């Protein structure tokens, strides 16, 4: 279990000064790109709630938000802490085994994307978890690659990182003048594969701000997971999907393709991949009535209600 703790708005109060009914614990699976993105987007809407880490559980917080980490949710429930458990987006309908009756269970699923299977009573979809700021820099430059290796079989991940990724990064540097690779797990492996491209930045998702990096990037390439897709949709920005790795990514890519024809980033020699120009992507094909992009606000509001008026 791991913590993602964005800086609160305004000067933080000392832990001893924080009212117990204002303290909330935020926890994400830091080795999973979607989990990191989901928690950061919800955290941006928590206002004056005091965020704590696992070392500050005495007294217990008023409530907790846990993304994907079932063990963390179970530990908090045993301590009597009310939990909002958020499944951050891979095709799951049971939220990883957390019983809806024990926690408030939410699943990141856009309104335009059909569920992957039978819905579970008590598990609510969130709609799109969009970033709080949807603007982009007018002087965008370089390419941003968001790579998720979470849940990908070792041999498949190693083959992609050693084979396709260096060629993609080389093309990005040549075509756009810069490249930042954000990866959730396997950081050392990715850095080792790109040693011949020292001008490329390689960052761990949990230690970076992928949404802010996207605001300044001219070209966006990402693994087929919902976090990056939601980011591009919210900003109506071009997005090309990397080759899907692992069963979960392939399944999600198949479901997305039935609704949304996103281009592929499989061929780094395709000039169209590096020249998005004024393109906004295919987002106009989606029915705007299906999503208001307020999923993060809704989850944050649920957490605030739980913290201030626990069940």
mmCIF file of C-alpha atoms in Angstrom, residues 1-3 25 27 52-61 64 66 69-83 85 98 102-103:
data_model
loop_
_atom_site.group_PDB
_atom_site.id
_atom_site.type_symbol
_atom_site.label_atom_id
_atom_site.label_comp_id
_atom_site.label_asym_id
_atom_site.label_seq_id
_atom_site.Cartn_x
_atom_site.Cartn_y
_atom_site.Cartn_z
ATOM 1 C CA UNK A 1 0.000 0.000 0.000
ATOM 2 C CA UNK A 2 1.297 3.451 -0.827
ATOM 3 C CA UNK A 3 0.402 7.072 -0.391
ATOM 4 C CA UNK A 25 -6.125 9.314 4.369
ATOM 5 C CA UNK A 27 -3.797 5.918 -0.694
ATOM 6 C CA UNK A 52 -2.503 12.279 6.218
ATOM 7 C CA UNK A 53 -0.279 9.277 5.616
ATOM 8 C CA UNK A 54 -0.070 5.839 7.166
ATOM 9 C CA UNK A 55 2.119 7.099 10.024
ATOM 10 C CA UNK A 56 -0.691 9.310 11.346
ATOM 11 C CA UNK A 57 -3.427 6.781 12.098
ATOM 12 C CA UNK A 58 -3.688 7.672 15.804
ATOM 13 C CA UNK A 59 -6.346 8.881 16.124
ATOM 14 C CA UNK A 60 -7.848 7.234 13.055
ATOM 15 C CA UNK A 61 -8.867 9.580 10.244
ATOM 16 C CA UNK A 64 -10.156 7.374 3.599
ATOM 17 C CA UNK A 66 -8.170 4.135 -1.476
ATOM 18 C CA UNK A 69 -5.292 -1.305 -3.025
ATOM 19 C CA UNK A 70 -7.616 -3.923 -1.544
ATOM 20 C CA UNK A 71 -5.239 -4.736 1.329
ATOM 21 C CA UNK A 72 -5.175 -1.065 2.353
ATOM 22 C CA UNK A 73 -8.962 -0.879 2.280
ATOM 23 C CA UNK A 74 -9.297 -4.009 4.382
ATOM 24 C CA UNK A 75 -6.813 -2.707 6.967
ATOM 25 C CA UNK A 76 -8.665 0.590 7.285
ATOM 26 C CA UNK A 77 -12.034 -1.121 7.602
ATOM 27 C CA UNK A 78 -10.626 -3.262 10.414
ATOM 28 C CA UNK A 79 -9.607 -0.034 12.166
ATOM 29 C CA UNK A 80 -13.167 1.250 11.819
ATOM 30 C CA UNK A 81 -12.324 3.901 9.209
ATOM 31 C CA UNK A 82 -15.052 4.542 6.597
ATOM 32 C CA UNK A 83 -13.574 4.003 3.133
ATOM 33 C CA UNK A 85 -12.728 2.403 -2.520
ATOM 34 C CA UNK A 98 -14.019 -5.272 -1.909
ATOM 35 C CA UNK A 102 -18.322 -2.760 3.693
ATOM 36 C CA UNK A 103 -17.050 0.262 1.746
#
